[in-house]
Coordinates of C-alpha atoms and ligand atoms in Angstrom, one line a residue:
M1 CA -23.0 -37.5 4.1
S2 CA -23.0 -39.8 7.0
I3 CA -22.5 -43.5 6.3
P4 CA -23.2 -46.2 9.0
T5 CA -19.9 -47.5 10.2
G6 CA -19.2 -51.2 9.8
P7 CA -18.5 -54.0 12.3
A8 CA -15.2 -54.1 14.1
G9 CA -12.2 -54.8 11.9
P10 CA -11.8 -54.5 8.2
L11 CA -13.4 -57.2 6.1
R12 CA -11.5 -58.0 2.9
F13 CA -12.9 -60.0 0.0
P14 CA -10.7 -61.9 -2.5
D15 CA -9.0 -59.7 -5.1
T16 CA -10.9 -61.6 -7.8
F17 CA -14.3 -61.0 -6.2
G18 CA -16.9 -60.0 -8.8
W19 CA -18.5 -56.9 -7.3
G20 CA -21.7 -56.4 -9.3
A21 CA -25.2 -55.2 -9.8
A22 CA -28.2 -56.7 -11.6
T23 CA -31.1 -55.6 -13.7
S24 CA -33.6 -57.3 -16.1
A25 CA -34.9 -56.4 -19.5
Y26 CA -38.5 -55.6 -19.0
Q27 CA -37.8 -53.7 -15.8
I28 CA -35.4 -51.2 -17.4
E29 CA -35.5 -51.2 -21.2
G30 CA -38.8 -49.5 -22.2
A31 CA -38.9 -49.2 -26.0
T32 CA -41.4 -52.0 -26.0
K33 CA -42.5 -51.3 -29.6
E34 CA -39.2 -50.5 -31.1
D35 CA -36.9 -52.2 -33.6
G36 CA -39.2 -55.1 -34.1
R37 CA -39.8 -56.3 -30.6
G38 CA -42.8 -58.5 -30.1
E39 CA -45.2 -58.5 -27.1
S40 CA -44.5 -60.3 -23.9
V41 CA -46.8 -61.6 -21.2
W42 CA -45.8 -58.6 -19.1
D43 CA -47.0 -56.2 -21.7
T44 CA -50.3 -57.9 -21.7
F45 CA -50.5 -58.4 -18.0
S46 CA -49.5 -54.8 -17.0
R47 CA -52.1 -53.4 -19.3
V48 CA -55.0 -55.1 -17.5
P49 CA -56.6 -52.6 -15.1
G50 CA -55.8 -53.5 -11.5
R51 CA -52.9 -55.8 -12.1
T52 CA -50.1 -53.3 -11.3
R53 CA -49.9 -50.5 -8.8
N54 CA -51.0 -47.2 -10.4
G55 CA -51.5 -49.1 -13.6
D56 CA -47.8 -48.9 -14.3
T57 CA -46.3 -50.7 -17.2
G58 CA -42.8 -51.3 -18.6
D59 CA -43.6 -49.3 -21.8
V60 CA -41.0 -46.6 -21.0
A61 CA -39.5 -48.0 -17.8
I62 CA -36.2 -46.2 -17.3
D63 CA -35.5 -45.9 -21.0
H64 CA -32.4 -48.0 -20.8
Y65 CA -32.8 -49.1 -24.4
H66 CA -31.9 -45.5 -25.4
R67 CA -29.8 -44.6 -22.4
Y68 CA -27.7 -47.7 -22.2
A69 CA -24.4 -45.8 -22.9
E70 CA -25.1 -43.4 -20.0
D71 CA -25.9 -46.4 -17.8
L72 CA -22.7 -48.1 -18.9
D73 CA -20.7 -45.0 -17.8
L74 CA -22.5 -45.1 -14.5
M75 CA -21.4 -48.7 -14.0
R76 CA -17.8 -47.8 -14.9
D77 CA -17.9 -44.9 -12.5
L78 CA -19.0 -47.2 -9.7
G79 CA -16.2 -49.6 -10.5
L80 CA -18.5 -52.5 -11.2
R81 CA -16.6 -55.7 -12.1
S82 CA -19.7 -57.7 -13.1
Y83 CA -23.0 -56.7 -14.6
R84 CA -25.9 -59.1 -14.7
F85 CA -28.7 -58.2 -17.1
S86 CA -31.3 -60.2 -19.1
I87 CA -32.0 -60.6 -22.8
S88 CA -35.6 -59.9 -23.9
W89 CA -36.8 -63.0 -25.7
P90 CA -39.5 -61.0 -27.7
R91 CA -36.7 -58.6 -29.0
I92 CA -34.9 -61.6 -30.4
Q93 CA -37.9 -63.7 -31.5
P94 CA -41.0 -61.4 -31.6
D95 CA -43.3 -64.5 -31.7
G96 CA -41.1 -66.7 -29.7
T97 CA -39.9 -68.8 -32.6
G98 CA -38.1 -68.6 -35.9
T99 CA -35.7 -66.3 -37.6
P100 CA -34.1 -63.9 -35.1
N101 CA -34.7 -60.2 -35.3
Q102 CA -31.3 -58.7 -36.1
R103 CA -32.0 -55.3 -34.6
G104 CA -32.8 -57.0 -31.2
L105 CA -29.5 -58.9 -31.3
D106 CA -27.7 -55.7 -32.3
F107 CA -28.8 -53.9 -29.2
Y108 CA -27.3 -56.6 -26.9
R109 CA -24.1 -56.7 -29.0
R110 CA -23.8 -52.9 -28.5
L111 CA -24.4 -53.4 -24.8
L112 CA -21.9 -56.2 -24.5
D113 CA -19.3 -54.3 -26.5
G114 CA -19.8 -51.3 -24.1
L115 CA -19.3 -53.5 -21.1
H116 CA -16.1 -55.0 -22.5
E117 CA -14.8 -51.6 -23.4
R118 CA -15.3 -50.5 -19.8
G119 CA -13.7 -53.6 -18.3
I120 CA -17.0 -55.0 -16.9
T121 CA -17.7 -58.7 -17.1
P122 CA -21.1 -59.5 -18.5
M123 CA -23.4 -62.1 -17.0
A124 CA -26.5 -62.6 -19.2
T125 CA -29.8 -64.2 -18.2
L126 CA -31.7 -65.7 -21.0
F127 CA -35.2 -65.5 -19.5
H128 CA -36.3 -63.0 -16.8
W129 CA -40.1 -63.6 -17.1
D130 CA -40.9 -61.8 -20.4
L131 CA -42.3 -64.7 -22.3
P132 CA -43.4 -63.9 -25.9
Q133 CA -47.1 -63.5 -25.8
A134 CA -47.5 -65.7 -28.8
L135 CA -46.0 -68.6 -26.9
Q136 CA -48.4 -67.8 -24.0
D137 CA -51.3 -68.0 -26.4
A138 CA -50.1 -71.4 -27.4
G139 CA -50.1 -72.6 -23.8
G140 CA -47.1 -70.9 -22.2
W141 CA -45.1 -72.9 -19.7
E142 CA -48.0 -75.4 -19.3
S143 CA -47.0 -76.6 -22.8
R144 CA -44.0 -78.8 -23.0
D145 CA -43.3 -77.3 -26.4
T146 CA -42.3 -74.0 -24.7
A147 CA -39.3 -75.7 -23.2
Q148 CA -38.1 -76.7 -26.7
R149 CA -38.9 -73.2 -28.0
F150 CA -36.7 -71.8 -25.2
A151 CA -33.8 -74.1 -26.2
D152 CA -34.1 -72.9 -29.8
Y153 CA -34.1 -69.3 -28.6
A154 CA -31.1 -70.0 -26.4
D155 CA -29.3 -71.5 -29.3
V156 CA -29.9 -68.4 -31.4
V157 CA -28.6 -66.2 -28.7
F158 CA -25.5 -68.4 -27.9
R159 CA -24.5 -68.3 -31.6
A160 CA -25.0 -64.6 -32.0
L161 CA -23.6 -63.3 -28.7
G162 CA -21.7 -66.2 -27.2
D163 CA -18.3 -64.7 -28.1
R164 CA -19.0 -61.8 -25.7
V165 CA -20.6 -63.7 -22.8
P166 CA -18.4 -65.7 -20.4
A167 CA -21.3 -66.6 -18.1
W168 CA -25.0 -67.4 -18.9
L169 CA -27.9 -67.9 -16.6
T170 CA -30.8 -69.8 -18.0
I171 CA -34.0 -69.0 -16.2
N172 CA -34.5 -66.3 -13.5
E173 CA -36.3 -67.7 -10.5
P174 CA -38.4 -70.4 -11.9
K175 CA -40.1 -70.6 -8.5
T176 CA -41.5 -67.1 -8.9
V177 CA -43.1 -68.0 -12.2
V178 CA -44.6 -71.0 -10.5
Q179 CA -45.8 -69.2 -7.3
N180 CA -46.6 -65.7 -8.5
G181 CA -47.6 -66.5 -12.1
Y182 CA -49.6 -69.7 -11.4
L183 CA -50.4 -69.9 -7.6
T184 CA -51.2 -66.4 -6.4
G185 CA -51.6 -64.9 -9.8
H186 CA -50.2 -61.5 -9.0
H187 CA -47.6 -61.9 -11.8
A188 CA -48.1 -62.6 -15.4
P189 CA -49.8 -64.7 -16.7
G190 CA -52.0 -64.1 -13.6
R191 CA -53.3 -67.7 -13.1
R192 CA -54.4 -69.4 -9.9
D193 CA -54.1 -73.1 -10.6
P194 CA -51.9 -75.2 -8.3
D195 CA -52.1 -78.2 -10.5
A196 CA -50.9 -76.2 -13.5
A197 CA -48.2 -74.5 -11.4
Y198 CA -46.1 -77.6 -10.8
L199 CA -46.4 -78.8 -14.4
V200 CA -45.0 -75.3 -15.2
A201 CA -42.2 -76.0 -12.7
H202 CA -41.2 -79.1 -14.5
H203 CA -41.3 -77.5 -17.9
L204 CA -39.1 -74.6 -16.6
Q205 CA -36.6 -77.1 -15.3
L206 CA -36.7 -78.9 -18.6
A207 CA -36.1 -75.7 -20.5
H208 CA -33.1 -75.0 -18.3
G209 CA -31.6 -78.4 -19.0
L210 CA -32.3 -78.2 -22.7
A211 CA -30.6 -74.7 -22.8
V212 CA -27.5 -76.1 -21.0
G213 CA -27.4 -78.8 -23.7
A214 CA -27.8 -76.2 -26.4
L215 CA -24.8 -74.3 -25.1
R216 CA -22.6 -77.4 -25.0
A217 CA -23.6 -78.3 -28.5
T218 CA -22.2 -75.0 -29.8
G219 CA -18.8 -76.0 -28.5
S220 CA -18.6 -72.9 -26.3
D221 CA -16.5 -72.8 -23.2
S222 CA -18.7 -70.2 -21.5
R223 CA -20.2 -71.1 -18.2
I224 CA -23.9 -71.7 -17.6
G225 CA -26.2 -72.3 -14.7
P226 CA -29.7 -71.5 -13.3
A227 CA -30.6 -68.4 -11.2
L228 CA -32.6 -69.7 -8.2
N229 CA -34.2 -67.6 -5.5
L230 CA -33.7 -69.7 -2.4
H231 CA -35.3 -69.2 1.0
P232 CA -34.0 -70.8 4.1
C233 CA -37.0 -72.4 5.8
Y234 CA -36.9 -72.5 9.6
P235 CA -39.5 -74.1 11.9
A236 CA -41.4 -71.4 13.7
D237 CA -41.2 -73.3 17.0
D238 CA -39.6 -76.3 18.6
S239 CA -42.4 -78.8 17.9
P240 CA -41.7 -81.8 15.7
Q241 CA -44.8 -80.8 13.6
A242 CA -43.1 -77.4 12.8
A243 CA -39.9 -79.2 11.9
A244 CA -41.8 -81.6 9.5
A245 CA -43.8 -78.7 8.0
A246 CA -40.6 -76.7 7.5
H247 CA -38.9 -79.6 5.7
L248 CA -41.8 -80.0 3.3
Y249 CA -41.9 -76.3 2.8
D250 CA -38.2 -76.4 1.9
G251 CA -39.1 -79.0 -0.7
Y252 CA -41.3 -76.5 -2.5
E253 CA -39.1 -73.5 -2.0
N254 CA -35.6 -75.0 -2.6
R255 CA -35.2 -78.7 -3.2
L256 CA -37.6 -78.9 -6.1
Y257 CA -35.2 -76.7 -8.1
L258 CA -31.8 -77.7 -6.5
D259 CA -32.4 -81.5 -6.5
S260 CA -33.6 -81.7 -10.0
V261 CA -30.6 -79.8 -11.4
L262 CA -27.9 -81.1 -9.0
R263 CA -29.1 -84.6 -8.1
G264 CA -31.2 -85.6 -11.1
S265 CA -34.4 -86.2 -9.1
Y266 CA -37.3 -84.4 -7.6
P267 CA -37.8 -84.6 -3.8
E268 CA -39.8 -87.7 -2.9
D269 CA -41.7 -85.9 -0.2
L270 CA -42.8 -83.3 -2.6
L271 CA -43.9 -85.8 -5.3
A272 CA -45.8 -87.7 -2.6
D273 CA -47.4 -84.5 -1.4
L274 CA -48.5 -83.6 -5.0
G275 CA -49.8 -87.1 -5.6
P276 CA -49.3 -89.5 -8.5
H277 CA -52.1 -87.9 -10.5
S278 CA -50.8 -84.4 -10.4
R279 CA -50.2 -82.8 -13.8
M280 CA -46.6 -82.5 -12.8
A281 CA -46.2 -86.2 -12.1
Q282 CA -48.0 -87.1 -15.3
G283 CA -45.8 -84.7 -17.2
I284 CA -42.4 -86.1 -16.3
R285 CA -41.2 -88.3 -19.1
D286 CA -38.3 -90.8 -19.1
G287 CA -35.0 -89.0 -19.6
D288 CA -36.3 -85.6 -18.5
L289 CA -34.3 -85.6 -15.3
K290 CA -31.2 -86.5 -17.1
I291 CA -31.7 -83.5 -19.3
I292 CA -32.5 -81.3 -16.3
S293 CA -29.4 -82.4 -14.4
A294 CA -26.9 -81.8 -17.2
P295 CA -23.7 -80.6 -15.5
I296 CA -23.7 -76.9 -14.8
D297 CA -20.7 -74.6 -14.2
L298 CA -22.0 -72.2 -11.6
L299 CA -25.1 -71.8 -9.5
A300 CA -26.6 -68.4 -9.1
V301 CA -28.3 -67.8 -5.8
Q302 CA -30.7 -65.0 -5.0
Y303 CA -31.4 -64.3 -1.4
Y304 CA -33.9 -61.9 0.1
T305 CA -35.7 -63.4 3.0
P306 CA -36.0 -66.4 5.3
I307 CA -39.4 -68.2 5.8
Y308 CA -40.6 -69.4 9.2
V309 CA -43.0 -72.3 9.0
T310 CA -45.6 -73.1 11.6
A311 CA -46.8 -76.5 12.8
D312 CA -49.8 -76.3 10.5
G313 CA -47.8 -75.5 7.5
G314 CA -48.5 -71.7 7.6
T315 CA -45.8 -69.0 7.9
A316 CA -44.9 -66.6 10.6
H317 CA -43.0 -63.3 10.7
R318 CA -40.0 -63.1 13.0
W319 CA -38.0 -60.2 11.7
A320 CA -38.6 -56.6 10.5
T321 CA -40.1 -56.5 7.1
S322 CA -39.2 -54.1 4.4
E323 CA -41.4 -52.1 2.0
A324 CA -41.8 -55.5 0.2
E325 CA -44.2 -57.2 2.6
W326 CA -42.8 -60.7 1.7
Q327 CA -39.3 -59.7 2.9
Q328 CA -38.0 -60.2 6.4
I329 CA -34.5 -58.7 7.1
Y330 CA -32.3 -61.5 8.3
P331 CA -28.7 -61.4 7.1
E332 CA -27.8 -64.7 8.9
G333 CA -30.1 -66.4 6.4
M334 CA -27.5 -65.6 3.7
Y335 CA -24.8 -67.5 5.6
D336 CA -27.2 -70.4 6.3
L337 CA -28.2 -70.6 2.7
L338 CA -24.7 -70.5 1.2
T339 CA -23.2 -73.0 3.6
R340 CA -26.2 -75.3 3.2
V341 CA -26.0 -75.3 -0.6
T342 CA -22.3 -76.2 -0.4
R343 CA -22.8 -78.8 2.3
D344 CA -25.7 -80.5 0.6
Y345 CA -24.8 -80.2 -3.1
G346 CA -21.0 -80.0 -3.1
P347 CA -18.5 -77.2 -3.8
I348 CA -20.1 -75.9 -7.0
P349 CA -19.0 -72.3 -7.8
L350 CA -21.7 -69.9 -6.5
T351 CA -22.6 -66.3 -7.4
I352 CA -25.1 -64.2 -5.6
T353 CA -27.1 -62.7 -8.5
E354 CA -29.6 -60.7 -6.4
N355 CA -29.7 -59.3 -2.9
G356 CA -31.2 -56.0 -2.0
L357 CA -33.8 -53.9 -0.2
P358 CA -36.5 -51.4 -1.3
T359 CA -36.4 -48.2 0.7
P360 CA -38.7 -45.1 0.5
D361 CA -36.1 -43.0 -1.3
T362 CA -36.6 -39.3 -2.1
L363 CA -34.4 -36.9 -3.9
G364 CA -33.2 -34.2 -1.4
T365 CA -32.9 -30.5 -2.4
D366 CA -29.2 -31.1 -2.2
D367 CA -29.5 -33.7 -4.9
T368 CA -28.7 -36.6 -2.5
V369 CA -30.7 -39.7 -1.6
Q370 CA -30.1 -40.7 2.0
D371 CA -30.8 -44.5 1.7
N372 CA -28.7 -45.5 4.7
G373 CA -31.0 -48.4 5.5
R374 CA -29.8 -50.0 2.2
I375 CA -26.2 -49.5 3.2
T376 CA -26.8 -51.3 6.5
F377 CA -28.7 -54.1 4.7
L378 CA -25.9 -54.6 2.2
R379 CA -23.1 -54.4 4.7
D380 CA -24.8 -57.0 6.9
H381 CA -25.5 -59.4 4.1
L382 CA -22.0 -59.0 2.7
T383 CA -20.6 -59.7 6.1
A384 CA -22.6 -62.9 6.2
A385 CA -21.4 -63.8 2.7
H386 CA -17.8 -63.1 3.8
R387 CA -18.1 -65.5 6.7
A388 CA -19.5 -68.1 4.3
I389 CA -16.4 -67.7 2.1
A390 CA -14.1 -67.9 5.1
D391 CA -15.9 -71.2 6.0
G392 CA -15.2 -72.6 2.6
V393 CA -18.1 -71.6 0.4
P394 CA -16.9 -71.0 -3.2
L395 CA -18.7 -67.7 -3.7
E396 CA -17.3 -65.8 -6.6
S397 CA -19.4 -62.7 -6.9
F398 CA -22.2 -60.6 -5.5
H399 CA -24.8 -58.6 -7.5
V400 CA -26.9 -56.0 -5.8
W401 CA -30.5 -55.9 -6.8
S402 CA -30.7 -53.5 -8.4
L403 CA -28.3 -51.1 -10.2
L404 CA -31.1 -48.6 -10.8
D405 CA -34.6 -48.0 -9.6
N406 CA -36.9 -49.7 -12.0
F407 CA -40.3 -51.3 -12.8
E408 CA -40.9 -53.7 -9.8
W409 CA -43.5 -55.9 -11.5
D410 CA -46.9 -55.7 -9.8
Q411 CA -45.6 -53.0 -7.5
G412 CA -44.8 -50.7 -10.4
Y413 CA -42.5 -47.8 -9.8
D414 CA -43.4 -47.3 -6.2
Q415 CA -40.8 -49.7 -4.8
R416 CA -37.3 -48.4 -5.3
W417 CA -34.6 -51.1 -5.2
G418 CA -31.7 -49.2 -6.9
L419 CA -28.3 -48.1 -5.9
V420 CA -29.0 -45.3 -8.3
Y421 CA -32.1 -43.2 -8.0
V422 CA -34.1 -42.5 -11.2
D423 CA -36.2 -39.4 -11.4
Y424 CA -39.0 -40.9 -13.6
A425 CA -40.2 -37.5 -14.8
T426 CA -36.9 -36.7 -16.4
Q427 CA -35.1 -40.1 -16.4
R428 CA -32.2 -38.4 -14.6
R429 CA -30.0 -40.8 -12.7
V430 CA -28.6 -39.7 -9.2
L431 CA -26.2 -41.8 -7.1
K432 CA -27.8 -42.7 -3.8
N433 CA -25.7 -42.8 -0.7
S434 CA -25.6 -46.6 -1.1
A435 CA -24.0 -46.2 -4.5
V436 CA -21.3 -44.0 -3.1
W437 CA -20.7 -46.5 -0.3
Y438 CA -20.7 -49.5 -2.7
R439 CA -18.1 -47.6 -5.0
S440 CA -15.8 -47.3 -2.0
V441 CA -16.3 -51.0 -1.0
I442 CA -15.4 -52.1 -4.5
A443 CA -12.4 -49.8 -4.6
D444 CA -11.2 -51.1 -1.2
G445 CA -12.2 -54.7 -1.8
G446 CA -14.2 -54.7 1.4
F447 CA -15.2 -52.4 4.3
Ligands
LIG1 C1 -36.7 -60.8 -7.7 C2 -36.7 -60.6 -9.2 C3 -36.3 -59.2 -9.6 C4 -36.8 -58.2 -8.6 C5 -36.5 -58.5 -7.2 C6 -36.9 -57.5 -6.2 O1 -37.6 -61.8 -7.4 O2 -35.9 -61.5 -9.8 O3 -36.7 -59.0 -10.9 O4 -38.1 -58.0 -8.8 O5 -37.0 -59.7 -6.9

């Protein structure tokens, strides 16, 4: 196989660097009706005709629930040091509340034991969008009570699995729930209601803070933090109008989530833009920001794309896009983002919990997948991350999205993001060229 060659000179990462890959429960597990699992909003949403490409659902996904041992062996063979996965809330509390479902907890305990046996450090996300449908029926994230339900669920999980998990992530990409779930409506629960969207943002942030408090209350010394998808927002031209528009855009994309957790305040410009009568403004109670800004131990950053903001507040494309039409390929954005977070918010330990590219992968007759575009993408982004480390950014680890091809939400199974190819007809796993490359990067500590 031919692998693109790297930039001049070897690039070496710290010996302790956490080379990893990421997945999430609904995207890989399948087995949606087994062992007492309840329904999630994604079960409901994906069943509505027209919501997902080809009507795809996560009912079977890549059958990880049954094949987890094989997948663990794959991770070991790649040499992964860190594996980021998510726990399915409706497996633990089928209706989102009350007595935990032991069979659900047992699955994750088997998975965690398997990781430890193979010397792979787990990083567990508590919520990667699969809200129990029963909670949605009671108002979902528009209801303040859902934040408390999340804290209760987190407490159950911390007590049952905490001895096996050194690092917890609370909520995956609250912004995507806000934007895709409540602004554009192309993710569950499929709403288009801007006023509701920012109330949802506040409740997601509150849920995060309450979960941090719940972990501390157990006396655990595991680490915890949020998982934020951050987008550097650049002005599309040199005008002062574009600069101002990019700044406000940055408020909605980044500072809303960063400032509330790390500074204990929402950005003034964003609150002014939403207005004092917005449901968000009305929904913030005394003490909420203190809860939201409870000290965290690490900040998980997910980087896929920059955004270029025009003078009128719209967006422009500057770089090549991928199969995901929202993604522009700009590795420098990784450097800008990492250094900005450290500069603006201090030297908090960082992990990249997602970075990756969808490519039109096909399985060749020789049983290989020539995804060399993914190798170039990862090499360029890792190079930018390395430069950020050299410039003082405390970046500890990097997780490719994704370990395996999987259910890409509204895009169904058409978009392949994995290092490992999945033949959906047989569920056979085949290492793509990028997986072979990543294995050698991990073994060498760089490239
Ligand atoms: C992120 C999601 C992840 C996956 C990638 C492509 O926004 O967290 O589940 O869909 O995008």
